[in-house]
Amino acid sequence: MTLTLSNSDARRIFLATQGLSRPRGALTKAGLLDLITAIGFVQVDSIATVERAHHHILFARNPSYKREHLATLLETDGELFEHWTHDAAIIPSAFYPYWKHRFARSRARLVERWRSWHENGFESYIEHVLERVTREGRLMARDFEAEKRPPGGWWNWHPEKTALEYHWRTGTFAIAGREGFQKVYDLATRVLPAHRFAGAVSEEAFIDWACTSALERLGFATSGEIAAFWDLVTPEEAKRWVEAHRDRLEPVAIAPADGGKPRASHAFAGSAALFDALPPPPARLRVLSPFDPLLRDRNRAERLFGFNYRIEVFVPAEKRIWGYYVFPLLEGDRLIGRIDMKADRKAGTLDVRRLWLEPGVRASGGRLAALDAELTRLGRFAGVERTVYLEGWRGE
């Protein structure tokens, strides 16, 4: 029998599984680790138009979040590590044994790419960088100065930077910290606790964990969405997992925001009672990071919320519809608009350039007051003192 979920229930479930329905009590260091574990990962990005993505993502879930707790969990306790999902992300170290399979898969793929660089002597760079980091520890790309930088590296990186990334992607190195957002590399065995390296996980157990843990954090999903969540397994592997575990799953029909045909998905058997127990999100208005996990799968977000969102950072200015770095607005269980703003830290202001509300969403006095209160909170978190609404911010 197929479980049918209304669009409002589907939104409520997804918001809860993504940590956006949690109470706002004081967030301890242990509570922060629990939050990140529940979400799965927090994306890292260098753009700090208002605040770095990982800090903003966590602040949106609990305004009492403290950056120093994250730094301690990452750089001192070793309870978190930085690696790759669909992009660079902060991940619980409890998942590290499963990432060993990602390291192996990356190694096989990157060695093939490396062979195309062999004529430039890239093997010697791999060996040299490994030897130097082993001997000296905690080095950044800028600590390697190459007199000659032959072409062919990733994104035109110089060979030493490419070698550093190769060792990181394949698990030999880990990120020991960041300076000015530049990665500090060291041997993984010197960064993470020794017990994270013990034991091995079989290929079958790895695929089962990747698919099970993804579905837990999505609530309901297609096999493609399961594969995309961690980007650890292929769509074919996720599809085979679904077929092999039909006894653990039940079909679910998800009503989309546009009232169209329900989307066939999967959930764990007996999920109805669990779904019913999940709380609604708080009614308050929140500004989300463009890299918030709620929006990572743009197509899923559009189906569930009727909200078409794209980041236009790499779109030429004259072709942008919205702006360089526009933030989505979440109110209760609805994405109600987007806002273009930037923190001017020299002036101590959060400068609001433009607000767009979705069709049918009124710019009522209460809603604008709620937005102003949220911008004040976010501005203080980002280190600025007041919000400034620039001329034309309402689109006049």
CSV table of N, CA and C in Angstrom, one decimal, residues 207-323:
chain,number,residue,atom,x,y,z
A,207,ILE,N,27.7,0.6,1.1
A,207,ILE,CA,26.6,1.0,0.2
A,207,ILE,C,25.3,1.0,1.1
A,208,ASP,N,25.1,0.0,1.9
A,208,ASP,CA,23.9,0.0,2.8
A,208,ASP,C,23.9,1.2,3.7
A,209,TRP,N,25.0,1.5,4.3
A,209,TRP,CA,25.1,2.7,5.2
A,209,TRP,C,24.8,4.0,4.4
A,210,ALA,N,25.4,4.2,3.3
A,210,ALA,CA,25.3,5.4,2.5
A,210,ALA,C,23.8,5.6,2.1
A,211,CYS,N,23.1,4.5,1.7
A,211,CYS,CA,21.7,4.7,1.3
A,211,CYS,C,20.8,4.8,2.5
A,212,THR,N,21.0,4.0,3.5
A,212,THR,CA,20.2,4.1,4.7
A,212,THR,C,20.3,5.4,5.4
A,213,SER,N,21.5,5.9,5.6
A,213,SER,CA,21.7,7.2,6.3
A,213,SER,C,21.2,8.4,5.4
A,214,ALA,N,21.3,8.3,4.1
A,214,ALA,CA,20.7,9.3,3.2
A,214,ALA,C,19.2,9.4,3.4
A,215,LEU,N,18.5,8.2,3.3
A,215,LEU,CA,17.1,8.2,3.4
A,215,LEU,C,16.6,8.7,4.7
A,216,GLU,N,17.3,8.3,5.8
A,216,GLU,CA,17.0,8.8,7.1
A,216,GLU,C,17.0,10.3,7.2
A,217,ARG,N,17.9,11.0,6.5
A,217,ARG,CA,18.0,12.4,6.5
A,217,ARG,C,17.1,13.1,5.5
A,218,LEU,N,16.6,12.4,4.6
A,218,LEU,CA,15.7,13.0,3.6
A,218,LEU,C,14.2,12.7,4.0
A,219,GLY,N,14.0,11.6,4.7
A,219,GLY,CA,12.6,11.3,5.1
A,219,GLY,C,12.0,10.4,4.0
A,220,PHE,N,12.0,10.9,2.8
A,220,PHE,CA,11.4,10.2,1.7
A,220,PHE,C,12.3,10.6,0.5
A,221,ALA,N,12.5,9.8,-0.5
A,221,ALA,CA,13.4,10.1,-1.6
A,221,ALA,C,13.2,9.0,-2.7
A,222,THR,N,13.6,9.5,-3.9
A,222,THR,CA,13.8,8.5,-5.0
A,222,THR,C,15.2,7.9,-4.9
A,223,SER,N,15.5,6.9,-5.7
A,223,SER,CA,16.8,6.3,-5.6
A,223,SER,C,17.9,7.3,-6.1
A,224,GLY,N,17.5,8.2,-7.0
A,224,GLY,CA,18.5,9.2,-7.5
A,224,GLY,C,18.8,10.2,-6.4
A,225,GLU,N,17.7,10.6,-5.6
A,225,GLU,CA,18.0,11.5,-4.5
A,225,GLU,C,18.8,10.9,-3.4
A,226,ILE,N,18.6,9.6,-3.2
A,226,ILE,CA,19.4,8.9,-2.2
A,226,ILE,C,20.9,8.9,-2.6
A,227,ALA,N,21.1,8.6,-3.9
A,227,ALA,CA,22.5,8.6,-4.3
A,227,ALA,C,23.1,10.0,-4.2
A,228,ALA,N,22.3,11.0,-4.5
A,228,ALA,CA,22.9,12.4,-4.6
A,228,ALA,C,23.2,13.0,-3.2
A,229,PHE,N,22.5,12.5,-2.2
A,229,PHE,CA,22.6,13.1,-0.9
A,229,PHE,C,24.1,13.2,-0.4
A,230,TRP,N,24.8,12.1,-0.3
A,230,TRP,CA,26.2,12.1,0.1
A,230,TRP,C,27.1,12.2,-1.1
A,231,ASP,N,26.6,11.8,-2.3
A,231,ASP,CA,27.4,11.6,-3.5
A,231,ASP,C,28.5,10.6,-3.2
A,232,LEU,N,28.2,9.6,-2.5
A,232,LEU,CA,29.2,8.5,-2.2
A,232,LEU,C,29.0,7.3,-3.1
A,233,VAL,N,27.7,7.0,-3.5
A,233,VAL,CA,27.4,5.9,-4.3
A,233,VAL,C,26.8,6.3,-5.7
A,234,THR,N,26.8,5.5,-6.7
A,234,THR,CA,26.3,5.9,-8.0
A,234,THR,C,24.8,5.7,-8.0
A,235,PRO,N,24.1,6.4,-8.9
A,235,PRO,CA,22.6,6.1,-9.0
A,235,PRO,C,22.3,4.7,-9.2
A,236,GLU,N,23.1,4.0,-10.0
A,236,GLU,CA,22.8,2.5,-10.2
A,236,GLU,C,22.9,1.7,-8.9
A,237,GLU,N,23.9,2.1,-8.1
A,237,GLU,CA,24.1,1.4,-6.8
A,237,GLU,C,22.9,1.7,-5.9
A,238,ALA,N,22.4,2.9,-5.9
A,238,ALA,CA,21.3,3.3,-5.0
A,238,ALA,C,20.0,2.6,-5.5
A,239,LYS,N,19.9,2.5,-6.8
A,239,LYS,CA,18.7,1.8,-7.4
A,239,LYS,C,18.7,0.3,-7.0
A,240,ARG,N,19.9,-0.3,-7.1
A,240,ARG,CA,20.0,-1.7,-6.7
A,240,ARG,C,19.7,-1.9,-5.2
A,241,TRP,N,20.2,-1.0,-4.4
A,241,TRP,CA,19.9,-1.0,-3.0
A,241,TRP,C,18.4,-1.0,-2.7
A,242,VAL,N,17.7,-0.1,-3.4
A,242,VAL,CA,16.2,0.0,-3.2
A,242,VAL,C,15.6,-1.3,-3.6
A,243,GLU,N,16.0,-1.9,-4.7
A,243,GLU,CA,15.4,-3.2,-5.1
A,243,GLU,C,15.7,-4.3,-4.2
A,244,ALA,N,16.9,-4.3,-3.6
A,244,ALA,CA,17.3,-5.4,-2.7
A,244,ALA,C,16.7,-5.2,-1.3
A,245,HIS,N,16.1,-4.0,-1.0
A,245,HIS,CA,15.6,-3.8,0.4
A,245,HIS,C,14.2,-3.4,0.4
A,246,ARG,N,13.4,-3.9,-0.5
A,246,ARG,CA,12.0,-3.6,-0.6
A,246,ARG,C,11.3,-4.0,0.7
A,247,ASP,N,11.8,-5.0,1.4
A,247,ASP,CA,11.1,-5.4,2.7
A,247,ASP,C,11.3,-4.3,3.8
A,248,ARG,N,12.3,-3.4,3.6
A,248,ARG,CA,12.5,-2.4,4.6
A,248,ARG,C,11.9,-1.1,4.2
A,249,LEU,N,11.4,-1.0,3.0
A,249,LEU,CA,10.8,0.2,2.5
A,249,LEU,C,9.4,0.1,2.1
A,250,GLU,N,8.8,1.3,1.9
A,250,GLU,CA,7.4,1.3,1.4
A,250,GLU,C,7.3,2.5,0.4
A,251,PRO,N,6.4,2.3,-0.6
A,251,PRO,CA,6.2,3.4,-1.5
A,251,PRO,C,5.5,4.6,-0.9
A,252,VAL,N,5.9,5.8,-1.4
A,252,VAL,CA,5.3,7.0,-0.9
A,252,VAL,C,5.0,7.9,-2.1
A,253,ALA,N,3.8,8.5,-2.1
A,253,ALA,CA,3.5,9.5,-3.2
A,253,ALA,C,3.5,10.9,-2.5
A,254,ILE,N,4.3,11.7,-3.1
A,254,ILE,CA,4.6,13.1,-2.5
A,254,ILE,C,3.9,14.1,-3.4
A,255,ALA,N,2.9,14.8,-2.8
A,255,ALA,CA,2.2,15.9,-3.6
A,255,ALA,C,3.1,17.1,-3.8
A,256,PRO,N,3.3,17.5,-5.0
A,256,PRO,CA,4.2,18.7,-5.2
A,256,PRO,C,3.5,20.0,-4.9
A,257,ALA,N,4.2,21.1,-4.9
A,257,ALA,CA,3.7,22.4,-4.5
A,257,ALA,C,2.8,22.9,-5.6
A,258,ASP,N,3.0,22.5,-6.8
A,258,ASP,CA,2.2,23.0,-7.9
A,258,ASP,C,0.9,22.3,-8.1
A,259,GLY,N,0.6,21.3,-7.3
A,259,GLY,CA,-0.7,20.6,-7.4
A,259,GLY,C,-0.7,19.5,-8.5
A,260,GLY,N,0.5,19.3,-9.1
A,260,GLY,CA,0.6,18.3,-10.1
A,260,GLY,C,0.6,16.9,-9.7
A,261,LYS,N,1.0,16.0,-10.5
A,261,LYS,CA,1.0,14.5,-10.2
A,261,LYS,C,1.9,14.2,-9.1
A,262,PRO,N,1.5,13.4,-8.1
A,262,PRO,CA,2.4,13.1,-7.0
A,262,PRO,C,3.6,12.3,-7.5
A,263,ARG,N,4.7,12.6,-6.8
A,263,ARG,CA,6.0,11.9,-7.2
A,263,ARG,C,6.2,10.7,-6.4
A,264,ALA,N,6.5,9.6,-7.1
A,264,ALA,CA,6.7,8.3,-6.5
A,264,ALA,C,8.1,8.3,-5.8
A,265,SER,N,8.1,8.0,-4.5
A,265,SER,CA,9.3,8.0,-3.8
A,265,SER,C,9.3,6.7,-2.8
A,266,HIS,N,10.4,6.7,-2.0
A,266,HIS,CA,10.5,5.6,-1.0
A,266,HIS,C,10.7,6.2,0.4
A,267,ALA,N,10.2,5.4,1.4
A,267,ALA,CA,10.4,5.7,2.8
A,267,ALA,C,10.6,4.4,3.5
A,268,PHE,N,11.1,4.5,4.7
A,268,PHE,CA,11.2,3.2,5.5
A,268,PHE,C,9.8,2.8,5.9
A,269,ALA,N,9.7,1.5,5.9
A,269,ALA,CA,8.4,0.9,6.3
A,269,ALA,C,8.0,1.4,7.6
A,270,GLY,N,6.7,1.7,7.8
A,270,GLY,CA,6.2,2.2,9.1
A,270,GLY,C,6.5,3.6,9.4
A,271,SER,N,6.9,4.4,8.4
A,271,SER,CA,7.3,5.8,8.6
A,271,SER,C,6.1,6.7,9.0
A,272,ALA,N,4.9,6.3,8.7
A,272,ALA,CA,3.7,7.2,8.9
A,272,ALA,C,3.7,7.7,10.4
A,273,ALA,N,3.9,6.8,11.3
A,273,ALA,CA,3.9,7.2,12.7
A,273,ALA,C,5.0,8.1,13.1
A,274,LEU,N,6.2,7.9,12.5
A,274,LEU,CA,7.3,8.7,12.7
A,274,LEU,C,7.1,10.1,12.1
A,275,PHE,N,6.6,10.1,10.9
A,275,PHE,CA,6.3,11.4,10.3
A,275,PHE,C,5.3,12.2,11.1
A,276,ASP,N,4.2,11.6,11.6
A,276,ASP,CA,3.2,12.3,12.3
A,276,ASP,C,3.8,12.9,13.6
A,277,ALA,N,4.8,12.3,14.1
A,277,ALA,CA,5.4,12.8,15.4
A,277,ALA,C,6.4,14.0,15.2
A,278,LEU,N,6.8,14.2,13.9
A,278,LEU,CA,7.7,15.3,13.7
A,278,LEU,C,7.0,16.7,13.9
A,279,PRO,N,7.7,17.6,14.5
A,279,PRO,CA,7.1,18.9,14.8
A,279,PRO,C,7.0,19.8,13.6
A,280,PRO,N,6.1,20.8,13.6
A,280,PRO,CA,6.2,21.8,12.5
A,280,PRO,C,7.3,22.7,12.7
A,281,PRO,N,7.8,23.4,11.7
A,281,PRO,CA,8.9,24.4,11.9
A,281,PRO,C,8.3,25.6,12.6
A,282,PRO,N,9.2,26.3,13.3
A,282,PRO,CA,8.8,27.5,14.0
A,282,PRO,C,8.3,28.5,12.9
A,283,ALA,N,7.3,29.4,13.4
A,283,ALA,CA,6.7,30.3,12.4
A,283,ALA,C,7.6,31.5,12.1
A,284,ARG,N,8.7,31.6,12.8
A,284,ARG,CA,9.5,32.8,12.6
A,284,ARG,C,10.1,32.9,11.2
A,285,LEU,N,10.5,34.1,10.8
A,285,LEU,CA,11.1,34.3,9.5
A,285,LEU,C,12.7,34.1,9.6
A,286,ARG,N,13.3,33.4,8.7
A,286,ARG,CA,14.7,33.1,8.8
A,286,ARG,C,15.3,33.4,7.4
A,287,VAL,N,16.5,33.9,7.4
A,287,VAL,CA,17.3,34.0,6.2
A,287,VAL,C,18.2,32.8,6.1
A,288,LEU,N,18.1,32.1,4.9
A,288,LEU,CA,19.0,30.9,4.7
A,288,LEU,C,20.2,31.2,3.9
A,289,SER,N,21.2,30.5,4.1
A,289,SER,CA,22.4,30.5,3.2
A,289,SER,C,22.0,30.0,1.8
A,290,PRO,N,22.6,30.5,0.8
A,290,PRO,CA,22.3,29.9,-0.5
A,290,PRO,C,22.8,28.5,-0.6
A,291,PHE,N,23.7,28.1,0.3
A,291,PHE,CA,24.2,26.7,0.3
A,291,PHE,C,23.5,25.8,1.4
A,292,ASP,N,22.4,26.3,1.9
A,292,ASP,CA,21.7,25.5,3.0
A,292,ASP,C,21.3,24.2,2.4
A,293,PRO,N,21.5,23.1,3.2
A,293,PRO,CA,21.1,21.8,2.7
A,293,PRO,C,19.7,21.6,2.3
A,294,LEU,N,18.8,22.5,2.8
A,294,LEU,CA,17.4,22.4,2.4
A,294,LEU,C,17.3,22.7,0.9
A,295,LEU,N,18.2,23.5,0.3
A,295,LEU,CA,18.2,23.9,-1.1
A,295,LEU,C,19.2,23.2,-1.9
A,296,ARG,N,20.0,22.3,-1.4
A,296,ARG,CA,21.1,21.7,-2.1
A,296,ARG,C,20.6,21.0,-3.4
A,297,ASP,N,19.5,20.3,-3.3
A,297,ASP,CA,18.9,19.7,-4.4
A,297,ASP,C,17.8,20.7,-4.9
A,298,ARG,N,18.2,21.5,-5.9
A,298,ARG,CA,17.3,22.6,-6.3
A,298,ARG,C,16.0,22.0,-6.9
A,299,ASN,N,16.0,20.9,-7.6
A,299,ASN,CA,14.8,20.4,-8.2
A,299,ASN,C,13.9,19.9,-7.1
A,300,ARG,N,14.4,19.2,-6.1
A,300,ARG,CA,13.6,18.8,-4.9
A,300,ARG,C,13.0,20.0,-4.2
A,301,ALA,N,13.8,21.0,-4.0
A,301,ALA,CA,13.3,22.2,-3.3
A,301,ALA,C,12.1,22.9,-4.1
A,302,GLU,N,12.3,22.9,-5.4
A,302,GLU,CA,11.2,23.5,-6.2
A,302,GLU,C,10.0,22.7,-6.2
A,303,ARG,N,10.1,21.4,-6.2
A,303,ARG,CA,8.9,20.5,-6.2
A,303,ARG,C,8.2,20.7,-4.9
A,304,LEU,N,8.9,20.7,-3.8
A,304,LEU,CA,8.3,20.8,-2.4
A,304,LEU,C,7.8,22.1,-2.1
A,305,PHE,N,8.5,23.2,-2.4
A,305,PHE,CA,8.2,24.5,-2.0
A,305,PHE,C,7.7,25.5,-3.1
A,306,GLY,N,7.8,25.0,-4.3
A,306,GLY,CA,7.4,25.9,-5.4
A,306,GLY,C,8.3,27.1,-5.5
A,307,PHE,N,9.6,26.9,-5.2
A,307,PHE,CA,10.6,28.0,-5.1
A,307,PHE,C,11.7,27.7,-6.1
A,308,ASN,N,11.8,28.5,-7.1
A,308,ASN,CA,12.9,28.3,-8.1
A,308,ASN,C,14.1,29.1,-7.6
A,309,TYR,N,15.2,28.4,-7.3
A,309,TYR,CA,16.3,29.1,-6.8
A,309,TYR,C,17.6,28.7,-7.5
A,310,ARG,N,18.4,29.6,-8.0
A,310,ARG,CA,19.7,29.4,-8.6
A,310,ARG,C,20.7,30.4,-8.0
A,311,ILE,N,21.9,30.0,-7.8
A,311,ILE,CA,23.0,30.9,-7.4
A,311,ILE,C,23.5,31.5,-8.7
A,312,GLU,N,23.6,32.8,-8.7
A,312,GLU,CA,24.1,33.5,-9.9
A,312,GLU,C,25.5,34.1,-9.8
A,313,VAL,N,26.2,33.6,-8.9
A,313,VAL,CA,27.6,34.1,-8.7
A,313,VAL,C,28.4,34.0,-10.0
A,314,PHE,N,28.2,32.9,-10.7
A,314,PHE,CA,29.0,32.8,-11.9
A,314,PHE,C,28.3,33.2,-13.2
A,315,VAL,N,27.2,33.9,-13.0
A,315,VAL,CA,26.4,34.4,-14.1
A,315,VAL,C,26.9,35.8,-14.4
A,316,PRO,N,27.2,36.2,-15.6
A,316,PRO,CA,27.6,37.6,-15.9
A,316,PRO,C,26.5,38.6,-15.4
A,317,ALA,N,27.0,39.7,-14.8
A,317,ALA,CA,26.1,40.6,-14.1
A,317,ALA,C,24.9,41.0,-15.0
A,318,GLU,N,25.1,41.2,-16.3
A,318,GLU,CA,24.0,41.7,-17.1
A,318,GLU,C,23.0,40.6,-17.4
A,319,LYS,N,23.3,39.4,-17.1
A,319,LYS,CA,22.4,38.3,-17.3
A,319,LYS,C,21.7,37.7,-16.0
A,320,ARG,N,22.0,38.3,-14.9
A,320,ARG,CA,21.4,37.9,-13.7
A,320,ARG,C,20.0,38.3,-13.6
A,321,ILE,N,19.2,37.4,-13.0
A,321,ILE,CA,17.8,37.7,-12.8
A,321,ILE,C,17.6,38.4,-11.4
A,322,TRP,N,18.3,37.9,-10.4
A,322,TRP,CA,18.2,38.4,-9.1
A,322,TRP,C,19.4,39.2,-8.6
A,323,GLY,N,20.6,38.5,-8.5
A,323,GLY,CA,21.8,39.2,-8.1
A,323,GLY,C,22.9,38.3,-7.8
